[in-house]
mmCIF file as Biopython writes it, N, C-alpha, C and O atoms, coordinates in Angstrom:
data_model
#
loop_
_atom_site.group_PDB
_atom_site.id
_atom_site.type_symbol
_atom_site.label_atom_id
_atom_site.label_alt_id
_atom_site.label_comp_id
_atom_site.label_asym_id
_atom_site.label_entity_id
_atom_site.label_seq_id
_atom_site.pdbx_PDB_ins_code
_atom_site.Cartn_x
_atom_site.Cartn_y
_atom_site.Cartn_z
_atom_site.occupancy
_atom_site.B_iso_or_equiv
_atom_site.auth_seq_id
_atom_site.auth_asym_id
_atom_site.pdbx_PDB_model_num
ATOM 1   N N  . MET A ? 1  ? 0.840   -1.174 0.000  1.0 0.0 1  A 1 
ATOM 2   C CA . MET A ? 1  ? 0.000   0.000  0.000  1.0 0.0 1  A 1 
ATOM 3   C C  . MET A ? 1  ? 0.886   1.239  0.000  1.0 0.0 1  A 1 
ATOM 4   O O  . MET A ? 1  ? 1.891   1.291  0.710  1.0 0.0 1  A 1 
ATOM 5   N N  . LYS A ? 2  ? 0.520   2.215  -0.782 1.0 0.0 2  A 1 
ATOM 6   C CA . LYS A ? 2  ? 1.267   3.463  -0.845 1.0 0.0 2  A 1 
ATOM 7   C C  . LYS A ? 2  ? 0.599   4.484  0.068  1.0 0.0 2  A 1 
ATOM 8   O O  . LYS A ? 2  ? -0.601  4.741  -0.036 1.0 0.0 2  A 1 
ATOM 9   N N  . TYR A ? 3  ? 1.391   5.057  0.958  1.0 0.0 3  A 1 
ATOM 10  C CA . TYR A ? 3  ? 0.876   6.031  1.910  1.0 0.0 3  A 1 
ATOM 11  C C  . TYR A ? 3  ? 1.190   7.446  1.441  1.0 0.0 3  A 1 
ATOM 12  O O  . TYR A ? 3  ? 2.188   7.675  0.759  1.0 0.0 3  A 1 
ATOM 13  N N  . THR A ? 4  ? 0.333   8.389  1.811  1.0 0.0 4  A 1 
ATOM 14  C CA . THR A ? 4  ? 0.643   9.788  1.550  1.0 0.0 4  A 1 
ATOM 15  C C  . THR A ? 4  ? 1.709   10.231 2.546  1.0 0.0 4  A 1 
ATOM 16  O O  . THR A ? 4  ? 1.985   9.525  3.515  1.0 0.0 4  A 1 
ATOM 17  N N  . ARG A ? 5  ? 2.300   11.379 2.316  1.0 0.0 5  A 1 
ATOM 18  C CA . ARG A ? 5  ? 3.331   11.856 3.236  1.0 0.0 5  A 1 
ATOM 19  C C  . ARG A ? 5  ? 2.747   12.165 4.607  1.0 0.0 5  A 1 
ATOM 20  O O  . ARG A ? 5  ? 3.450   12.098 5.615  1.0 0.0 5  A 1 
ATOM 21  N N  . PHE A ? 6  ? 1.463   12.503 4.646  1.0 0.0 6  A 1 
ATOM 22  C CA . PHE A ? 6  ? 0.810   12.799 5.925  1.0 0.0 6  A 1 
ATOM 23  C C  . PHE A ? 6  ? 0.565   11.515 6.718  1.0 0.0 6  A 1 
ATOM 24  O O  . PHE A ? 6  ? 0.761   11.481 7.933  1.0 0.0 6  A 1 
ATOM 25  N N  . GLU A ? 7  ? 0.140   10.469 6.029  1.0 0.0 7  A 1 
ATOM 26  C CA . GLU A ? 7  ? -0.066  9.179  6.689  1.0 0.0 7  A 1 
ATOM 27  C C  . GLU A ? 7  ? 1.265   8.627  7.188  1.0 0.0 7  A 1 
ATOM 28  O O  . GLU A ? 7  ? 1.349   8.105  8.299  1.0 0.0 7  A 1 
ATOM 29  N N  . LYS A ? 8  ? 2.296   8.744  6.367  1.0 0.0 8  A 1 
ATOM 30  C CA . LYS A ? 8  ? 3.618   8.264  6.761  1.0 0.0 8  A 1 
ATOM 31  C C  . LYS A ? 8  ? 4.119   9.001  7.999  1.0 0.0 8  A 1 
ATOM 32  O O  . LYS A ? 8  ? 4.647   8.381  8.922  1.0 0.0 8  A 1 
ATOM 33  N N  . ALA A ? 9  ? 3.956   10.319 8.019  1.0 0.0 9  A 1 
ATOM 34  C CA . ALA A ? 9  ? 4.396   11.105 9.173  1.0 0.0 9  A 1 
ATOM 35  C C  . ALA A ? 9  ? 3.624   10.709 10.423 1.0 0.0 9  A 1 
ATOM 36  O O  . ALA A ? 9  ? 4.208   10.608 11.502 1.0 0.0 9  A 1 
ATOM 37  N N  . ARG A ? 10 ? 2.336   10.487 10.295 1.0 0.0 10 A 1 
ATOM 38  C CA . ARG A ? 10 ? 1.503   10.109 11.451 1.0 0.0 10 A 1 
ATOM 39  C C  . ARG A ? 10 ? 1.886   8.732  11.971 1.0 0.0 10 A 1 
ATOM 40  O O  . ARG A ? 10 ? 1.970   8.526  13.182 1.0 0.0 10 A 1 
ATOM 41  N N  . ILE A ? 11 ? 2.117   7.789  11.066 1.0 0.0 11 A 1 
ATOM 42  C CA . ILE A ? 11 ? 2.489   6.427  11.459 1.0 0.0 11 A 1 
ATOM 43  C C  . ILE A ? 11 ? 3.841   6.437  12.166 1.0 0.0 11 A 1 
ATOM 44  O O  . ILE A ? 11 ? 3.988   5.837  13.230 1.0 0.0 11 A 1 
ATOM 45  N N  . ILE A ? 12 ? 4.824   7.111  11.587 1.0 0.0 12 A 1 
ATOM 46  C CA . ILE A ? 12 ? 6.167   7.135  12.170 1.0 0.0 12 A 1 
ATOM 47  C C  . ILE A ? 12 ? 6.154   7.878  13.506 1.0 0.0 12 A 1 
ATOM 48  O O  . ILE A ? 12 ? 6.814   7.458  14.457 1.0 0.0 12 A 1 
ATOM 49  N N  . GLY A ? 13 ? 5.411   8.972  13.581 1.0 0.0 13 A 1 
ATOM 50  C CA . GLY A ? 13 ? 5.324   9.715  14.839 1.0 0.0 13 A 1 
ATOM 51  C C  . GLY A ? 13 ? 4.668   8.915  15.942 1.0 0.0 13 A 1 
ATOM 52  O O  . GLY A ? 13 ? 5.131   8.923  17.083 1.0 0.0 13 A 1 
ATOM 53  N N  . ALA A ? 14 ? 3.585   8.220  15.606 1.0 0.0 14 A 1 
ATOM 54  C CA . ALA A ? 14 ? 2.887   7.404  16.611 1.0 0.0 14 A 1 
ATOM 55  C C  . ALA A ? 14 ? 3.765   6.247  17.083 1.0 0.0 14 A 1 
ATOM 56  O O  . ALA A ? 14 ? 3.800   5.927  18.271 1.0 0.0 14 A 1 
ATOM 57  N N  . ARG A ? 15 ? 4.473   5.625  16.142 1.0 0.0 15 A 1 
ATOM 58  C CA . ARG A ? 15 ? 5.331   4.497  16.510 1.0 0.0 15 A 1 
ATOM 59  C C  . ARG A ? 15 ? 6.533   4.980  17.335 1.0 0.0 15 A 1 
ATOM 60  O O  . ARG A ? 15 ? 6.942   4.304  18.279 1.0 0.0 15 A 1 
ATOM 61  N N  . ALA A ? 16 ? 7.090   6.125  16.992 1.0 0.0 16 A 1 
ATOM 62  C CA . ALA A ? 16 ? 8.210   6.677  17.765 1.0 0.0 16 A 1 
ATOM 63  C C  . ALA A ? 16 ? 7.776   6.988  19.192 1.0 0.0 16 A 1 
ATOM 64  O O  . ALA A ? 16 ? 8.536   6.768  20.134 1.0 0.0 16 A 1 
ATOM 65  N N  . LEU A ? 17 ? 6.569   7.494  19.354 1.0 0.0 17 A 1 
ATOM 66  C CA . LEU A ? 17 ? 6.051   7.763  20.690 1.0 0.0 17 A 1 
ATOM 67  C C  . LEU A ? 17 ? 5.900   6.466  21.478 1.0 0.0 17 A 1 
ATOM 68  O O  . LEU A ? 17 ? 6.242   6.415  22.659 1.0 0.0 17 A 1 
ATOM 69  N N  . GLN A ? 18 ? 5.393   5.425  20.837 1.0 0.0 18 A 1 
ATOM 70  C CA . GLN A ? 18 ? 5.273   4.123  21.506 1.0 0.0 18 A 1 
ATOM 71  C C  . GLN A ? 18 ? 6.634   3.614  21.945 1.0 0.0 18 A 1 
ATOM 72  O O  . GLN A ? 18 ? 6.791   3.135  23.068 1.0 0.0 18 A 1 
ATOM 73  N N  . ILE A ? 19 ? 7.618   3.716  21.061 1.0 0.0 19 A 1 
ATOM 74  C CA . ILE A ? 19 ? 8.965   3.239  21.378 1.0 0.0 19 A 1 
ATOM 75  C C  . ILE A ? 19 ? 9.565   4.042  22.529 1.0 0.0 19 A 1 
ATOM 76  O O  . ILE A ? 19 ? 10.219  3.479  23.407 1.0 0.0 19 A 1 
ATOM 77  N N  . SER A ? 20 ? 9.345   5.349  22.528 1.0 0.0 20 A 1 
ATOM 78  C CA . SER A ? 20 ? 9.905   6.179  23.601 1.0 0.0 20 A 1 
ATOM 79  C C  . SER A ? 20 ? 9.277   5.874  24.949 1.0 0.0 20 A 1 
ATOM 80  O O  . SER A ? 20 ? 9.894   6.118  25.986 1.0 0.0 20 A 1 
ATOM 81  N N  . TYR A ? 21 ? 8.062   5.346  24.952 1.0 0.0 21 A 1 
ATOM 82  C CA . TYR A ? 21 ? 7.405   4.960  26.202 1.0 0.0 21 A 1 
ATOM 83  C C  . TYR A ? 21 ? 7.686   3.514  26.591 1.0 0.0 21 A 1 
ATOM 84  O O  . TYR A ? 21 ? 7.128   3.018  27.569 1.0 0.0 21 A 1 
ATOM 85  N N  . GLY A ? 22 ? 8.544   2.835  25.839 1.0 0.0 22 A 1 
ATOM 86  C CA . GLY A ? 22 ? 8.986   1.515  26.252 1.0 0.0 22 A 1 
ATOM 87  C C  . GLY A ? 22 ? 8.376   0.350  25.506 1.0 0.0 22 A 1 
ATOM 88  O O  . GLY A ? 22 ? 8.537   -0.793 25.937 1.0 0.0 22 A 1 
ATOM 89  N N  . ALA A ? 23 ? 7.684   0.587  24.410 1.0 0.0 23 A 1 
ATOM 90  C CA . ALA A ? 23 ? 7.124   -0.522 23.629 1.0 0.0 23 A 1 
ATOM 91  C C  . ALA A ? 23 ? 8.271   -1.337 23.037 1.0 0.0 23 A 1 
ATOM 92  O O  . ALA A ? 23 ? 9.325   -0.787 22.717 1.0 0.0 23 A 1 
ATOM 93  N N  . PRO A ? 24 ? 8.068   -2.639 22.892 1.0 0.0 24 A 1 
ATOM 94  C CA . PRO A ? 24 ? 9.144   -3.463 22.325 1.0 0.0 24 A 1 
ATOM 95  C C  . PRO A ? 24 ? 9.398   -3.105 20.862 1.0 0.0 24 A 1 
ATOM 96  O O  . PRO A ? 24 ? 8.468   -2.853 20.095 1.0 0.0 24 A 1 
ATOM 97  N N  . VAL A ? 25 ? 10.666  -3.091 20.502 1.0 0.0 25 A 1 
ATOM 98  C CA . VAL A ? 25 ? 11.063  -2.808 19.125 1.0 0.0 25 A 1 
ATOM 99  C C  . VAL A ? 25 ? 10.993  -4.117 18.350 1.0 0.0 25 A 1 
ATOM 100 O O  . VAL A ? 25 ? 11.431  -5.155 18.847 1.0 0.0 25 A 1 
ATOM 101 N N  . LEU A ? 26 ? 10.449  -4.078 17.138 1.0 0.0 26 A 1 
ATOM 102 C CA . LEU A ? 26 ? 10.148  -5.285 16.384 1.0 0.0 26 A 1 
ATOM 103 C C  . LEU A ? 26 ? 11.262  -5.730 15.448 1.0 0.0 26 A 1 
ATOM 104 O O  . LEU A ? 26 ? 11.117  -6.745 14.766 1.0 0.0 26 A 1 
ATOM 105 N N  . ILE A ? 27 ? 12.364  -5.000 15.399 1.0 0.0 27 A 1 
ATOM 106 C CA . ILE A ? 27 ? 13.480  -5.366 14.533 1.0 0.0 27 A 1 
ATOM 107 C C  . ILE A ? 27 ? 14.780  -5.218 15.305 1.0 0.0 27 A 1 
ATOM 108 O O  . ILE A ? 27 ? 14.820  -4.597 16.367 1.0 0.0 27 A 1 
ATOM 109 N N  . ASP A ? 28 ? 15.844  -5.797 14.756 1.0 0.0 28 A 1 
ATOM 110 C CA . ASP A ? 28 ? 17.173  -5.588 15.319 1.0 0.0 28 A 1 
ATOM 111 C C  . ASP A ? 28 ? 17.710  -4.275 14.789 1.0 0.0 28 A 1 
ATOM 112 O O  . ASP A ? 28 ? 17.602  -3.992 13.596 1.0 0.0 28 A 1 
ATOM 113 N N  . TYR A ? 29 ? 18.278  -3.486 15.653 1.0 0.0 29 A 1 
ATOM 114 C CA . TYR A ? 29 ? 18.822  -2.194 15.264 1.0 0.0 29 A 1 
ATOM 115 C C  . TYR A ? 29 ? 20.164  -1.994 15.954 1.0 0.0 29 A 1 
ATOM 116 O O  . TYR A ? 29 ? 20.417  -2.593 16.999 1.0 0.0 29 A 1 
ATOM 117 N N  . PRO A ? 30 ? 21.025  -1.161 15.381 1.0 0.0 30 A 1 
ATOM 118 C CA . PRO A ? 30 ? 22.344  -0.929 15.988 1.0 0.0 30 A 1 
ATOM 119 C C  . PRO A ? 30 ? 22.221  -0.289 17.364 1.0 0.0 30 A 1 
ATOM 120 O O  . PRO A ? 30 ? 21.318  0.512  17.610 1.0 0.0 30 A 1 
ATOM 121 N N  . GLU A ? 31 ? 23.121  -0.642 18.242 1.0 0.0 31 A 1 
ATOM 122 C CA . GLU A ? 31 ? 23.119  -0.098 19.598 1.0 0.0 31 A 1 
ATOM 123 C C  . GLU A ? 31 ? 23.352  1.408  19.607 1.0 0.0 31 A 1 
ATOM 124 O O  . GLU A ? 31 ? 22.950  2.093  20.547 1.0 0.0 31 A 1 
ATOM 125 N N  . THR A ? 32 ? 23.995  1.926  18.570 1.0 0.0 32 A 1 
ATOM 126 C CA . THR A ? 32 ? 24.265  3.360  18.507 1.0 0.0 32 A 1 
ATOM 127 C C  . THR A ? 32 ? 23.023  4.154  18.131 1.0 0.0 32 A 1 
ATOM 128 O O  . THR A ? 32 ? 22.994  5.371  18.312 1.0 0.0 32 A 1 
ATOM 129 N N  . MET A ? 33 ? 22.004  3.493  17.614 1.0 0.0 33 A 1 
ATOM 130 C CA . MET A ? 33 ? 20.763  4.164  17.231 1.0 0.0 33 A 1 
ATOM 131 C C  . MET A ? 33 ? 19.891  4.291  18.474 1.0 0.0 33 A 1 
ATOM 132 O O  . MET A ? 33 ? 19.334  3.299  18.945 1.0 0.0 33 A 1 
ATOM 133 N N  . ILE A ? 34 ? 19.767  5.513  19.011 1.0 0.0 34 A 1 
ATOM 134 C CA . ILE A ? 34 ? 19.010  5.700  20.248 1.0 0.0 34 A 1 
ATOM 135 C C  . ILE A ? 34 ? 17.777  6.566  20.058 1.0 0.0 34 A 1 
ATOM 136 O O  . ILE A ? 34 ? 16.929  6.636  20.947 1.0 0.0 34 A 1 
ATOM 137 N N  . ASP A ? 35 ? 17.662  7.232  18.901 1.0 0.0 35 A 1 
ATOM 138 C CA . ASP A ? 35 ? 16.529  8.115  18.645 1.0 0.0 35 A 1 
ATOM 139 C C  . ASP A ? 35 ? 15.309  7.282  18.243 1.0 0.0 35 A 1 
ATOM 140 O O  . ASP A ? 35 ? 15.391  6.515  17.283 1.0 0.0 35 A 1 
ATOM 141 N N  . PRO A ? 36 ? 14.189  7.409  18.945 1.0 0.0 36 A 1 
ATOM 142 C CA . PRO A ? 36 ? 12.996  6.624  18.609 1.0 0.0 36 A 1 
ATOM 143 C C  . PRO A ? 36 ? 12.476  6.887  17.196 1.0 0.0 36 A 1 
ATOM 144 O O  . PRO A ? 36 ? 11.886  6.000  16.579 1.0 0.0 36 A 1 
ATOM 145 N N  . ILE A ? 37 ? 12.689  8.094  16.683 1.0 0.0 37 A 1 
ATOM 146 C CA . ILE A ? 37 ? 12.232  8.393  15.320 1.0 0.0 37 A 1 
ATOM 147 C C  . ILE A ? 37 ? 13.042  7.590  14.308 1.0 0.0 37 A 1 
ATOM 148 O O  . ILE A ? 37 ? 12.482  7.073  13.340 1.0 0.0 37 A 1 
ATOM 149 N N  . ASP A ? 38 ? 14.350  7.478  14.520 1.0 0.0 38 A 1 
ATOM 150 C CA . ASP A ? 38 ? 15.179  6.685  13.620 1.0 0.0 38 A 1 
ATOM 151 C C  . ASP A ? 38 ? 14.784  5.217  13.651 1.0 0.0 38 A 1 
ATOM 152 O O  . ASP A ? 38 ? 14.760  4.553  12.615 1.0 0.0 38 A 1 
ATOM 153 N N  . ILE A ? 39 ? 14.474  4.712  14.837 1.0 0.0 39 A 1 
ATOM 154 C CA . ILE A ? 39 ? 14.054  3.319  14.966 1.0 0.0 39 A 1 
ATOM 155 C C  . ILE A ? 39 ? 12.706  3.116  14.278 1.0 0.0 39 A 1 
ATOM 156 O O  . ILE A ? 39 ? 12.508  2.114  13.591 1.0 0.0 39 A 1 
ATOM 157 N N  . ALA A ? 40 ? 11.779  4.056  14.454 1.0 0.0 40 A 1 
ATOM 158 C CA . ALA A ? 40 ? 10.472  3.965  13.794 1.0 0.0 40 A 1 
ATOM 159 C C  . ALA A ? 40 ? 10.622  4.034  12.277 1.0 0.0 40 A 1 
ATOM 160 O O  . ALA A ? 40 ? 9.921   3.323  11.557 1.0 0.0 40 A 1 
ATOM 161 N N  . LEU A ? 41 ? 11.521  4.875  11.786 1.0 0.0 41 A 1 
ATOM 162 C CA . LEU A ? 41 ? 11.781  4.945  10.346 1.0 0.0 41 A 1 
ATOM 163 C C  . LEU A ? 41 ? 12.327  3.620  9.822  1.0 0.0 41 A 1 
ATOM 164 O O  . LEU A ? 41 ? 11.959  3.178  8.734  1.0 0.0 41 A 1 
ATOM 165 N N  . LEU A ? 42 ? 13.200  2.994  10.593 1.0 0.0 42 A 1 
ATOM 166 C CA . LEU A ? 42 ? 13.762  1.713  10.206 1.0 0.0 42 A 1 
ATOM 167 C C  . LEU A ? 42 ? 12.676  0.636  10.177 1.0 0.0 42 A 1 
ATOM 168 O O  . LEU A ? 42 ? 12.643  -0.186 9.262  1.0 0.0 42 A 1 
ATOM 169 N N  . GLU A ? 43 ? 11.796  0.639  11.168 1.0 0.0 43 A 1 
ATOM 170 C CA . GLU A ? 43 ? 10.676  -0.302 11.167 1.0 0.0 43 A 1 
ATOM 171 C C  . GLU A ? 43 ? 9.751   -0.060 9.978  1.0 0.0 43 A 1 
ATOM 172 O O  . GLU A ? 43 ? 9.279   -1.009 9.351  1.0 0.0 43 A 1 
ATOM 173 N N  . PHE A ? 44 ? 9.494   1.206  9.669  1.0 0.0 44 A 1 
ATOM 174 C CA . PHE A ? 44 ? 8.625   1.535  8.541  1.0 0.0 44 A 1 
ATOM 175 C C  . PHE A ? 44 ? 9.250   1.070  7.227  1.0 0.0 44 A 1 
ATOM 176 O O  . PHE A ? 44 ? 8.557   0.533  6.363  1.0 0.0 44 A 1 
ATOM 177 N N  . ALA A ? 45 ? 10.544  1.273  7.078  1.0 0.0 45 A 1 
ATOM 178 C CA . ALA A ? 45 ? 11.239  0.852  5.857  1.0 0.0 45 A 1 
ATOM 179 C C  . ALA A ? 45 ? 11.206  -0.660 5.682  1.0 0.0 45 A 1 
ATOM 180 O O  . ALA A ? 45 ? 11.168  -1.154 4.555  1.0 0.0 45 A 1 
ATOM 181 N N  . ASN A ? 46 ? 11.220  -1.407 6.804  1.0 0.0 46 A 1 
ATOM 182 C CA . ASN A ? 46 ? 11.169  -2.865 6.751  1.0 0.0 46 A 1 
ATOM 183 C C  . ASN A ? 46 ? 9.749   -3.411 6.785  1.0 0.0 46 A 1 
ATOM 184 O O  . ASN A ? 46 ? 9.549   -4.625 6.792  1.0 0.0 46 A 1 
ATOM 185 N N  . ASP A ? 47 ? 8.759   -2.514 6.806  1.0 0.0 47 A 1 
ATOM 186 C CA . ASP A ? 47 ? 7.336   -2.878 6.749  1.0 0.0 47 A 1 
ATOM 187 C C  . ASP A ? 47 ? 6.909   -3.782 7.907  1.0 0.0 47 A 1 
ATOM 188 O O  . ASP A ? 47 ? 6.197   -4.767 7.708  1.0 0.0 47 A 1 
ATOM 189 N N  . VAL A ? 48 ? 7.352   -3.434 9.121  1.0 0.0 48 A 1 
ATOM 190 C CA . VAL A ? 48 ? 6.964   -4.210 10.305 1.0 0.0 48 A 1 
ATOM 191 C C  . VAL A ? 48 ? 6.239   -3.373 11.345 1.0 0.0 48 A 1 
ATOM 192 O O  . VAL A ? 48 ? 6.065   -3.818 12.479 1.0 0.0 48 A 1 
ATOM 193 N N  . VAL A ? 49 ? 5.814   -2.169 10.982 1.0 0.0 49 A 1 
ATOM 194 C CA . VAL A ? 49 ? 5.116   -1.297 11.925 1.0 0.0 49 A 1 
ATOM 195 C C  . VAL A ? 49 ? 3.707   -1.854 12.168 1.0 0.0 49 A 1 
ATOM 196 O O  . VAL A ? 49 ? 2.964   -2.090 11.216 1.0 0.0 49 A 1 
ATOM 197 N N  . PRO A ? 50 ? 3.341   -2.064 13.425 1.0 0.0 50 A 1 
ATOM 198 C CA . PRO A ? 50 ? 2.037   -2.661 13.731 1.0 0.0 50 A 1 
ATOM 199 C C  . PRO A ? 50 ? 0.894   -1.651 13.729 1.0 0.0 50 A 1 
ATOM 200 O O  . PRO A ? 50 ? 0.007   -1.725 14.579 1.0 0.0 50 A 1 
ATOM 201 N N  . ILE A ? 51 ? 0.903   -0.724 12.804 1.0 0.0 51 A 1 
ATOM 202 C CA . ILE A ? 51 ? -0.137  0.298  12.690 1.0 0.0 51 A 1 
ATOM 203 C C  . ILE A ? 51 ? -0.718  0.234  11.280 1.0 0.0 51 A 1 
ATOM 204 O O  . ILE A ? 51 ? 0.031   0.151  10.307 1.0 0.0 51 A 1 
ATOM 205 N N  . THR A ? 52 ? -2.028  0.273  11.163 1.0 0.0 52 A 1 
ATOM 206 C CA . THR A ? 52 ? -2.664  0.227  9.851  1.0 0.0 52 A 1 
ATOM 207 C C  . THR A ? 52 ? -3.459  1.495  9.613  1.0 0.0 52 A 1 
ATOM 208 O O  . THR A ? 52 ? -3.866  2.176  10.555 1.0 0.0 52 A 1 
ATOM 209 N N  . VAL A ? 53 ? -3.675  1.805  8.346  1.0 0.0 53 A 1 
ATOM 210 C CA . VAL A ? 53 ? -4.474  2.944  7.944  1.0 0.0 53 A 1 
ATOM 211 C C  . VAL A ? 53 ? -5.713  2.416  7.249  1.0 0.0 53 A 1 
ATOM 212 O O  . VAL A ? 53 ? -5.617  1.642  6.296  1.0 0.0 53 A 1 
ATOM 213 N N  . VAL A ? 54 ? -6.859  2.828  7.718  1.0 0.0 54 A 1 
ATOM 214 C CA . VAL A ? 54 ? -8.121  2.391  7.127  1.0 0.0 54 A 1 
ATOM 215 C C  . VAL A ? 54 ? -8.629  3.492  6.198  1.0 0.0 54 A 1 
ATOM 216 O O  . VAL A ? 54 ? -8.897  4.606  6.648  1.0 0.0 54 A 1 
ATOM 217 N N  . PRO A ? 55 ? -8.762  3.191  4.905  1.0 0.0 55 A 1 
ATOM 218 C CA . PRO A ? 55 ? -9.261  4.228  3.983  1.0 0.0 55 A 1 
ATOM 219 C C  . PRO A ? 55 ? -10.737 4.507  4.196  1.0 0.0 55 A 1 
ATOM 220 O O  . PRO A ? 55 ? -11.489 3.622  4.604  1.0 0.0 55 A 1 
ATOM 221 N N  . ASN A ? 56 ? -11.150 5.724  3.925  1.0 0.0 56 A 1 
ATOM 222 C CA . ASN A ? 56 ? -12.558 6.088  4.054  1.0 0.0 56 A 1 
ATOM 223 C C  . ASN A ? 56 ? -13.331 5.719  2.843  1.0 0.0 56 A 1 
ATOM 224 O O  . ASN A ? 56 ? -14.537 5.956  2.784  1.0 0.0 56 A 1 
#
């Protein structure tokens, strides 16, 4: 599915917030990567983000 830039920003922002509050990360990431936004971007790129968008 192709997301708009607004949907992508909302998904990554919501997932980064979850990660910053202690949600388990769904992929392996380098120990040097500590920013939740970078981790959420990596999850989004690997298509493992547990968030869906329902079209109207």
